[in-house]
PDB file of C-alpha atoms in Angstrom:
ATOM      1  CA  MET A   1       0.000   0.000   0.000  1.00  0.00           C
ATOM      2  CA  ALA A   2       1.504   3.320  -1.072  1.00  0.00           C
ATOM      3  CA  MET A   3       1.374   6.151   1.454  1.00  0.00           C
ATOM      4  CA  ILE A   4       0.171   9.523   0.167  1.00  0.00           C
ATOM      5  CA  PHE A   5       0.833  12.764   2.058  1.00  0.00           C
ATOM      6  CA  ILE A   6      -2.135  15.036   1.337  1.00  0.00           C
ATOM      7  CA  GLY A   7      -1.896  18.647   2.425  1.00  0.00           C
ATOM      8  CA  GLY A   8      -2.157  22.231   1.414  1.00  0.00           C
ATOM      9  CA  SER A   9      -2.644  25.826   2.290  1.00  0.00           C
ATOM     10  CA  ARG A  10      -4.762  26.900   5.242  1.00  0.00           C
ATOM     11  CA  ASP A  11      -6.401  29.578   3.071  1.00  0.00           C
ATOM     12  CA  ILE A  12      -7.982  27.029   0.701  1.00  0.00           C
ATOM     13  CA  PHE A  13     -11.543  26.117   1.616  1.00  0.00           C
ATOM     14  CA  GLU A  14     -12.622  24.452  -1.611  1.00  0.00           C
ATOM     15  CA  LEU A  15     -10.596  21.759  -3.323  1.00  0.00           C
ATOM     16  CA  PRO A  16     -10.222  22.011  -7.099  1.00  0.00           C
ATOM     17  CA  GLN A  17     -12.177  19.381  -9.007  1.00  0.00           C
ATOM     18  CA  PRO A  18      -9.025  17.624 -10.321  1.00  0.00           C
ATOM     19  CA  ALA A  19      -7.762  17.233  -6.732  1.00  0.00           C
ATOM     20  CA  VAL A  20     -11.150  15.839  -5.682  1.00  0.00           C
ATOM     21  CA  ALA A  21     -10.922  13.316  -8.527  1.00  0.00           C
ATOM     22  CA  ARG A  22      -7.352  12.394  -7.573  1.00  0.00           C
ATOM     23  CA  ILE A  23      -8.381  11.820  -3.946  1.00  0.00           C
ATOM     24  CA  GLY A  24     -11.185   9.605  -5.267  1.00  0.00           C
ATOM     25  CA  ALA A  25      -8.557   7.623  -7.179  1.00  0.00           C
ATOM     26  CA  ILE A  26      -6.459   7.301  -4.012  1.00  0.00           C
ATOM     27  CA  VAL A  27      -9.490   5.884  -2.221  1.00  0.00           C
ATOM     28  CA  ALA A  28     -10.308   3.513  -5.109  1.00  0.00           C
ATOM     29  CA  ALA A  29      -6.720   2.228  -5.098  1.00  0.00           C
ATOM     30  CA  GLU A  30      -6.845   1.834  -1.295  1.00  0.00           C
ATOM     31  CA  HIS A  31      -3.664   3.810  -0.682  1.00  0.00           C
ATOM     32  CA  GLY A  32      -2.832   4.991   2.812  1.00  0.00           C
ATOM     33  CA  VAL A  33      -3.319   8.691   3.519  1.00  0.00           C
ATOM     34  CA  LEU A  34      -1.178  10.823   5.812  1.00  0.00           C
ATOM     35  CA  ILE A  35      -2.853  14.146   6.553  1.00  0.00           C
ATOM     36  CA  GLY A  36      -2.500  17.039   8.955  1.00  0.00           C
ATOM     37  CA  ASP A  37      -5.091  18.552  11.242  1.00  0.00           C
ATOM     38  CA  ALA A  38      -5.006  22.179  10.042  1.00  0.00           C
ATOM     39  CA  PRO A  39      -7.998  24.169   8.871  1.00  0.00           C
ATOM     40  CA  GLY A  40      -8.156  24.816   5.141  1.00  0.00           C
ATOM     41  CA  ALA A  41      -6.988  22.236   2.603  1.00  0.00           C
ATOM     42  CA  ASP A  42      -6.279  19.572   5.262  1.00  0.00           C
ATOM     43  CA  THR A  43      -9.803  19.805   6.660  1.00  0.00           C
ATOM     44  CA  GLU A  44     -11.374  19.944   3.193  1.00  0.00           C
ATOM     45  CA  ALA A  45      -9.525  16.763   2.189  1.00  0.00           C
ATOM     46  CA  GLN A  46     -10.468  15.146   5.509  1.00  0.00           C
ATOM     47  CA  SER A  47     -14.110  15.991   4.826  1.00  0.00           C
ATOM     48  CA  LEU A  48     -13.936  14.356   1.410  1.00  0.00           C
ATOM     49  CA  LEU A  49     -12.239  11.237   2.815  1.00  0.00           C
ATOM     50  CA  ALA A  50     -14.776  11.019   5.661  1.00  0.00           C
ATOM     51  CA  GLY A  51     -17.589  11.313   3.097  1.00  0.00           C
ATOM     52  CA  TYR A  52     -16.190   8.239   1.386  1.00  0.00           C
ATOM     53  CA  GLY A  53     -16.115   6.443   4.747  1.00  0.00           C
ATOM     54  CA  TYR A  54     -12.435   5.836   4.016  1.00  0.00           C
ATOM     55  CA  GLU A  55     -10.489   4.096   6.769  1.00  0.00           C
ATOM     56  CA  HIS A  56      -6.832   4.102   5.647  1.00  0.00           C
ATOM     57  CA  VAL A  57      -6.087   7.564   7.041  1.00  0.00           C
ATOM     58  CA  GLY A  58      -3.713   8.782   9.727  1.00  0.00           C
ATOM     59  CA  VAL A  59      -4.079  12.301  11.126  1.00  0.00           C
ATOM     60  CA  PHE A  60      -0.855  13.938  12.314  1.00  0.00           C
ATOM     61  CA  HIS A  61      -0.931  16.709  14.892  1.00  0.00           C
ATOM     62  CA  ALA A  62       1.390  18.654  17.189  1.00  0.00           C
ATOM     63  CA  GLY A  63      -1.013  19.634  19.975  1.00  0.00           C
ATOM     64  CA  LYS A  64      -2.353  17.354  22.679  1.00  0.00           C
ATOM     65  CA  GLU A  65      -5.329  16.488  20.437  1.00  0.00           C
ATOM     66  CA  PRO A  66      -5.891  17.013  16.688  1.00  0.00           C
ATOM     67  CA  ARG A  67      -7.547  20.299  15.784  1.00  0.00           C
ATOM     68  CA  ASN A  68      -9.529  18.404  13.147  1.00  0.00           C
ATOM     69  CA  ASN A  69     -10.088  14.660  12.747  1.00  0.00           C
ATOM     70  CA  LEU A  70     -13.332  14.455  10.794  1.00  0.00           C
ATOM     71  CA  GLY A  71     -13.227  10.694  10.243  1.00  0.00           C
ATOM     72  CA  ASP A  72     -12.198   9.775  13.783  1.00  0.00           C
ATOM     73  CA  TRP A  73      -9.104   8.119  12.312  1.00  0.00           C
ATOM     74  CA  ALA A  74      -5.924   7.068  14.071  1.00  0.00           C
ATOM     75  CA  ALA A  75      -4.150  10.178  15.335  1.00  0.00           C
ATOM     76  CA  TYR A  76      -0.374  10.489  15.575  1.00  0.00           C
ATOM     77  CA  ARG A  77       1.077  13.179  17.782  1.00  0.00           C
ATOM     78  CA  VAL A  78       4.476  14.520  16.761  1.00  0.00           C
ATOM     79  CA  PRO A  79       5.532  16.794  19.611  1.00  0.00           C
ATOM     80  CA  PRO A  80       6.996  20.146  18.648  1.00  0.00           C
ATOM     81  CA  PRO A  81      10.423  21.217  19.878  1.00  0.00           C
ATOM     82  CA  ASP A  82      10.436  22.909  23.275  1.00  0.00           C
ATOM     83  CA  GLY A  83       9.393  26.539  22.994  1.00  0.00           C
ATOM     84  CA  ALA A  84       8.211  26.219  19.381  1.00  0.00           C
ATOM     85  CA  GLN A  85       5.448  28.603  18.344  1.00  0.00           C
ATOM     86  CA  GLY A  86       3.561  29.444  15.171  1.00  0.00           C
ATOM     87  CA  PHE A  87       4.854  27.692  12.072  1.00  0.00           C
ATOM     88  CA  ALA A  88       7.626  25.887  13.986  1.00  0.00           C
ATOM     89  CA  PHE A  89       5.032  24.318  16.296  1.00  0.00           C
ATOM     90  CA  HIS A  90       3.582  22.288  13.401  1.00  0.00           C
ATOM     91  CA  ALA A  91       6.679  21.774  11.215  1.00  0.00           C
ATOM     92  CA  ALA A  92       7.856  18.571  12.938  1.00  0.00           C
ATOM     93  CA  LYS A  93       4.595  16.767  12.122  1.00  0.00           C
ATOM     94  CA  ASP A  94       4.870  17.913   8.509  1.00  0.00           C
ATOM     95  CA  ARG A  95       8.430  16.577   8.302  1.00  0.00           C
ATOM     96  CA  GLU A  96       7.257  13.246   9.701  1.00  0.00           C
ATOM     97  CA  MET A  97       4.443  12.907   7.156  1.00  0.00           C
ATOM     98  CA  ALA A  98       6.880  13.704   4.326  1.00  0.00           C
ATOM     99  CA  ARG A  99       9.361  11.163   5.701  1.00  0.00           C
ATOM    100  CA  ARG A 100       6.724   8.413   5.671  1.00  0.00           C
ATOM    101  CA  ALA A 101       5.212   9.266   2.283  1.00  0.00           C
ATOM    102  CA  ASP A 102       5.778   7.554  -1.030  1.00  0.00           C
ATOM    103  CA  PHE A 103       3.941  10.335  -2.870  1.00  0.00           C
ATOM    104  CA  GLY A 104       2.462  13.748  -2.155  1.00  0.00           C
ATOM    105  CA  LEU A 105      -0.650  15.628  -3.189  1.00  0.00           C
ATOM    106  CA  MET A 106      -0.613  19.325  -2.291  1.00  0.00           C
ATOM    107  CA  ILE A 107      -3.200  22.006  -2.919  1.00  0.00           C
ATOM    108  CA  TRP A 108      -1.301  25.298  -2.822  1.00  0.00           C
ATOM    109  CA  ASP A 109      -2.530  28.877  -2.791  1.00  0.00           C
ATOM    110  CA  GLY A 110       0.694  29.948  -4.529  1.00  0.00           C
ATOM    111  CA  ALA A 111       1.994  31.707  -1.435  1.00  0.00           C
ATOM    112  CA  SER A 112       1.921  29.395   1.607  1.00  0.00           C
ATOM    113  CA  PRO A 113       5.503  28.723   2.720  1.00  0.00           C
ATOM    114  CA  GLY A 114       4.448  25.633   4.687  1.00  0.00           C
ATOM    115  CA  THR A 115       2.916  23.879   1.700  1.00  0.00           C
ATOM    116  CA  CYS A 116       5.907  24.833  -0.438  1.00  0.00           C
ATOM    117  CA  LEU A 117       8.285  23.365   2.156  1.00  0.00           C
ATOM    118  CA  ASN A 118       6.281  20.145   2.270  1.00  0.00           C
ATOM    119  CA  VAL A 119       6.791  19.793  -1.479  1.00  0.00           C
ATOM    120  CA  LEU A 120      10.536  20.360  -0.950  1.00  0.00           C
ATOM    121  CA  ARG A 121      10.670  17.722   1.796  1.00  0.00           C
ATOM    122  CA  LEU A 122       9.102  15.208  -0.567  1.00  0.00           C
ATOM    123  CA  ALA A 123      11.412  16.193  -3.451  1.00  0.00           C
ATOM    124  CA  VAL A 124      14.515  15.778  -1.292  1.00  0.00           C
ATOM    125  CA  ILE A 125      13.683  12.145  -0.547  1.00  0.00           C
ATOM    126  CA  GLY A 126      12.573  11.399  -4.105  1.00  0.00           C
ATOM    127  CA  SER A 127       8.842  11.137  -3.426  1.00  0.00           C
ATOM    128  CA  PRO A 128       6.949  12.689  -6.360  1.00  0.00           C
ATOM    129  CA  CYS A 129       4.338  15.283  -5.470  1.00  0.00           C
ATOM    130  CA  VAL A 130       1.408  16.457  -7.559  1.00  0.00           C
ATOM    131  CA  ILE A 131       0.776  20.100  -6.779  1.00  0.00           C
ATOM    132  CA  TYR A 132      -2.318  22.085  -7.648  1.00  0.00           C
ATOM    133  CA  ASP A 133      -1.231  25.736  -7.771  1.00  0.00           C
ATOM    134  CA  MET A 134      -4.534  27.549  -7.332  1.00  0.00           C
ATOM    135  CA  GLN A 135      -3.093  31.028  -7.895  1.00  0.00           C
ATOM    136  CA  ARG A 136      -1.613  30.187 -11.293  1.00  0.00           C
ATOM    137  CA  ARG A 137      -4.250  27.562 -12.181  1.00  0.00           C
ATOM    138  CA  MET A 138      -1.517  25.028 -12.870  1.00  0.00           C
ATOM    139  CA  VAL A 139      -0.937  21.389 -12.052  1.00  0.00           C
ATOM    140  CA  ALA A 140       2.597  20.026 -11.908  1.00  0.00           C
ATOM    141  CA  THR A 141       4.404  16.986 -10.624  1.00  0.00           C
ATOM    142  CA  ILE A 142       7.516  17.804  -8.655  1.00  0.00           C
ATOM    143  CA  HIS A 143      10.058  14.985  -8.822  1.00  0.00           C
ATOM    144  CA  ASN A 144      13.240  16.598  -7.491  1.00  0.00           C
ATOM    145  CA  THR A 145      14.743  19.781  -6.084  1.00  0.00           C
ATOM    146  CA  ALA A 146      15.306  21.228  -9.584  1.00  0.00           C
ATOM    147  CA  ASP A 147      11.548  20.954 -10.259  1.00  0.00           C
ATOM    148  CA  TRP A 148      10.880  22.500  -6.851  1.00  0.00           C
ATOM    149  CA  ASN A 149      13.231  25.414  -7.584  1.00  0.00           C
ATOM    150  CA  ALA A 150      11.377  26.066 -10.849  1.00  0.00           C
ATOM    151  CA  MET A 151       8.046  26.031  -8.992  1.00  0.00           C
ATOM    152  CA  LEU A 152       9.363  28.462  -6.397  1.00  0.00           C
ATOM    153  CA  HIS A 153      10.885  30.720  -9.059  1.00  0.00           C
ATOM    154  CA  ASN A 154       7.423  31.069 -10.645  1.00  0.00           C
ATOM    155  CA  ALA A 155       5.990  32.053  -7.255  1.00  0.00           C
ATOM    156  CA  GLY A 156       8.227  35.121  -7.013  1.00  0.00           C
ATOM    157  CA  PRO A 157      10.740  36.607  -4.579  1.00  0.00           C
ATOM    158  CA  GLU A 158       8.308  37.325  -1.715  1.00  0.00           C
ATOM    159  CA  VAL A 159       7.285  33.682  -1.487  1.00  0.00           C
ATOM    160  CA  ARG A 160      10.894  32.517  -1.850  1.00  0.00           C
ATOM    161  CA  ASN A 161      11.980  34.803   1.014  1.00  0.00           C
ATOM    162  CA  ALA A 162       9.175  33.491   3.255  1.00  0.00           C
ATOM    163  CA  VAL A 163      10.092  29.885   2.433  1.00  0.00           C
ATOM    164  CA  GLU A 164      13.806  30.451   3.025  1.00  0.00           C
ATOM    165  CA  ALA A 165      13.062  32.095   6.384  1.00  0.00           C
ATOM    166  CA  ARG A 166      11.354  28.876   7.544  1.00  0.00           C
ATOM    167  CA  MET A 167      13.854  26.343   6.179  1.00  0.00           C
ATOM    168  CA  THR A 168      15.985  24.269   8.490  1.00  0.00           C
ATOM    169  CA  PRO A 169      19.723  24.142   7.812  1.00  0.00           C
ATOM    170  CA  ASP A 170      19.288  20.592   6.444  1.00  0.00           C
ATOM    171  CA  GLU A 171      16.577  21.756   4.039  1.00  0.00           C
ATOM    172  CA  ARG A 172      18.886  24.540   2.796  1.00  0.00           C
ATOM    173  CA  LEU A 173      21.738  22.077   2.280  1.00  0.00           C
ATOM    174  CA  ALA A 174      19.488  19.823   0.173  1.00  0.00           C
ATOM    175  CA  LEU A 175      19.048  22.532  -2.468  1.00  0.00           C
ATOM    176  CA  PRO A 176      21.357  22.743  -5.455  1.00  0.00           C
ATOM    177  CA  ASP A 177      23.420  25.918  -5.692  1.00  0.00           C
TER     178      ASP A 177
END
């Protein structure tokens, strides 16, 4: 069973139809799903999966309990580093989902640094990721860090600066010069 990391931007409250169809294909193929507990794309995908009555889902969270677990699935807590706040509070769970994934499916608003970093984490370990870029109305499959760099270049310098500000040293080292 392949494991699919599904995620996306917190500002997305309606999944694009092609992403809905792809999630339906994931369910039909009985792949495992790794998903976060954030509002936005995570919760929208959870709602879709719960509507299918799909069982092969694990919800990853950083807090004591998941913020959202619409299918009452198995929940996996990945504790944040001591003193972590904001983005850093949830980054460890995202890294863990990427580490476990064979493939990714991300729904991106074209600006969210967290979603962009999740695509990078998948690219670094060689797990292909289909990304729906809602801002540019594009779909792409990111296979490696060169593909990821091209995606980020299209997003512009403001997004790149926000992403770089949140990268760990290891994530920076994984990028080609």
